[in-house]
Amino acid sequence: MSILRGQVPKTSCDTVNRRKEQLGTGPQGDWSPFSRYPYRGDDLVSLGVNVDHVANIRQARKAVEPDPVTAAMLAELAGAQCITVHLRSDRRHIQERDLELLRKQVKTKLNLEMAATEEMISIASRIKPDMITLVPERPEEVTTLGGLNVVDQQDTLQGAIVRLQDAGIAMGIFIDPDSAQVEAAKAVGARYIEIHTGLYAAVRGEKQQAELQNIIGVAEKAAALGLGVNAGHDLTYSNVTPIAAIPQIEELNIGHNIVARAVLVGMERAVRQMLELIQAAKRCC
Ligand code: PXP
């Protein structure tokens, strides 16, 4: 059996093919939210690898390793089409040094997740990532909880989007799968949305199916409005397939589960390398 438990079931493929026929050459066919990277014209979903959790391990020791920049380079070598980082105001994982190096080194696309604060707008204007996904930020949260409430903050968000878009950055907003939030994202000038998949990932059975249908509806609505559609949060090797099969979705941002697997699949090799070193020590010195 494949270790990738989420193989696409045939019924899902049929659904996707039907949806592709329905979609035809809509706004997605010839348009991309990322001006520097024209839409490939295929229906493959891009993977944005979020390397925050590599920085989390480093910061737990205030050490220099593991370096999220090196992790980003390896992710690109493995085929990731985007590198995502969240520079938080408390700098709990990614540091400005990381962002500066990533800007120089990333060859695909650099996606900066950030709150729409003056401090972050000023950093982003200097660094100029390829795209910015505006997210909510609460000091006490362990990870981003819920999408941005665009409906309630239209003026602030529009101001931030205009300033950063003028600096040549593609602007998107991380929102809950909610139709009113999609309309508000369009109204404030976002080029794309990223749909929060946290609830989909947290529930099971019929509730999960219902949430999947909700996400599909929101993705269809956003694409019909001309918005690019990304998704992410709590996606895993087990639950990603139905989300990746949604035709309107262009990019998935995944962090924790990839880093979690990287630690485990790399463990045996890392232990062997240390054993080789310590067992060779007395023989050679
Ligand atoms: N998208 C956004 C907007 C996020 O804030 C995060 C978490 O930093 C992710 C995607 C990735 O989530 P996860 O680490 O659960 O894969």
XYZ file of N, CA, C and O in Angstrom, residues 11 26 43 54 69-70 92 101 104-105 121 148 167 170 214 242 253 255 276 282 284:
84
model
N -13.951 8.000 -8.194
C -15.137 8.870 -8.169
C -14.718 10.337 -8.097
O -15.310 11.195 -8.727
N -12.943 29.665 -18.098
C -13.395 30.797 -17.287
C -12.237 31.682 -16.923
O -11.178 31.601 -17.529
N -3.820 22.174 -15.217
C -4.707 22.120 -14.055
C -4.005 21.527 -12.844
O -4.616 20.985 -11.951
N 10.306 24.793 10.665
C 11.745 24.547 10.740
C 12.350 25.627 11.647
O 13.168 25.344 12.533
N 16.011 28.647 5.707
C 16.411 29.017 4.341
C 16.928 27.774 3.617
O 16.590 27.527 2.447
N 17.736 26.962 4.319
C 18.210 25.708 3.714
C 17.017 24.798 3.426
O 16.944 24.163 2.368
N 8.349 34.776 16.679
C 8.512 33.502 17.386
C 9.199 32.438 16.530
O 9.776 31.510 17.052
N 17.258 36.668 3.467
C 17.973 35.617 2.722
C 17.035 34.896 1.753
O 17.421 34.583 0.626
N 16.607 36.669 -1.415
C 17.740 36.530 -2.339
C 17.796 35.134 -2.957
O 18.250 34.968 -4.080
N 17.398 34.120 -2.208
C 17.648 32.736 -2.620
C 16.483 32.036 -3.318
O 16.708 31.135 -4.124
N 3.957 46.298 6.914
C 3.870 46.930 5.589
C 5.233 47.531 5.230
O 5.708 47.420 4.100
N -9.081 36.085 8.103
C -9.252 37.516 8.401
C -10.716 37.889 8.228
O -11.357 37.458 7.261
N 3.605 48.597 -4.784
C 5.019 48.198 -4.737
C 5.270 46.960 -5.608
O 6.361 46.382 -5.589
N 1.747 40.924 -5.464
C 0.391 40.364 -5.617
C -0.206 40.160 -4.225
O 0.408 39.524 -3.376
N -18.834 23.231 1.125
C -18.786 24.671 1.404
C -17.550 25.300 0.750
O -17.634 26.348 0.082
N -9.019 15.566 -1.502
C -10.251 16.206 -1.972
C -10.097 17.724 -2.166
O -10.725 18.305 -3.046
N -0.943 25.776 0.498
C 0.174 26.079 1.394
C 0.141 25.096 2.553
O -0.840 25.044 3.302
N 2.512 23.356 5.766
C 3.717 23.485 6.565
C 3.901 22.366 7.567
O 4.740 21.480 7.397
N 27.971 6.647 12.815
C 29.196 6.469 12.021
C 30.309 7.351 12.567
O 31.456 6.937 12.718
N 37.325 6.817 17.785
C 38.499 6.196 18.463
C 39.430 5.509 17.469
O 40.600 5.334 17.740
N 40.201 6.616 14.418
C 41.026 7.507 13.587
C 41.824 8.538 14.400
O 42.720 9.150 13.876
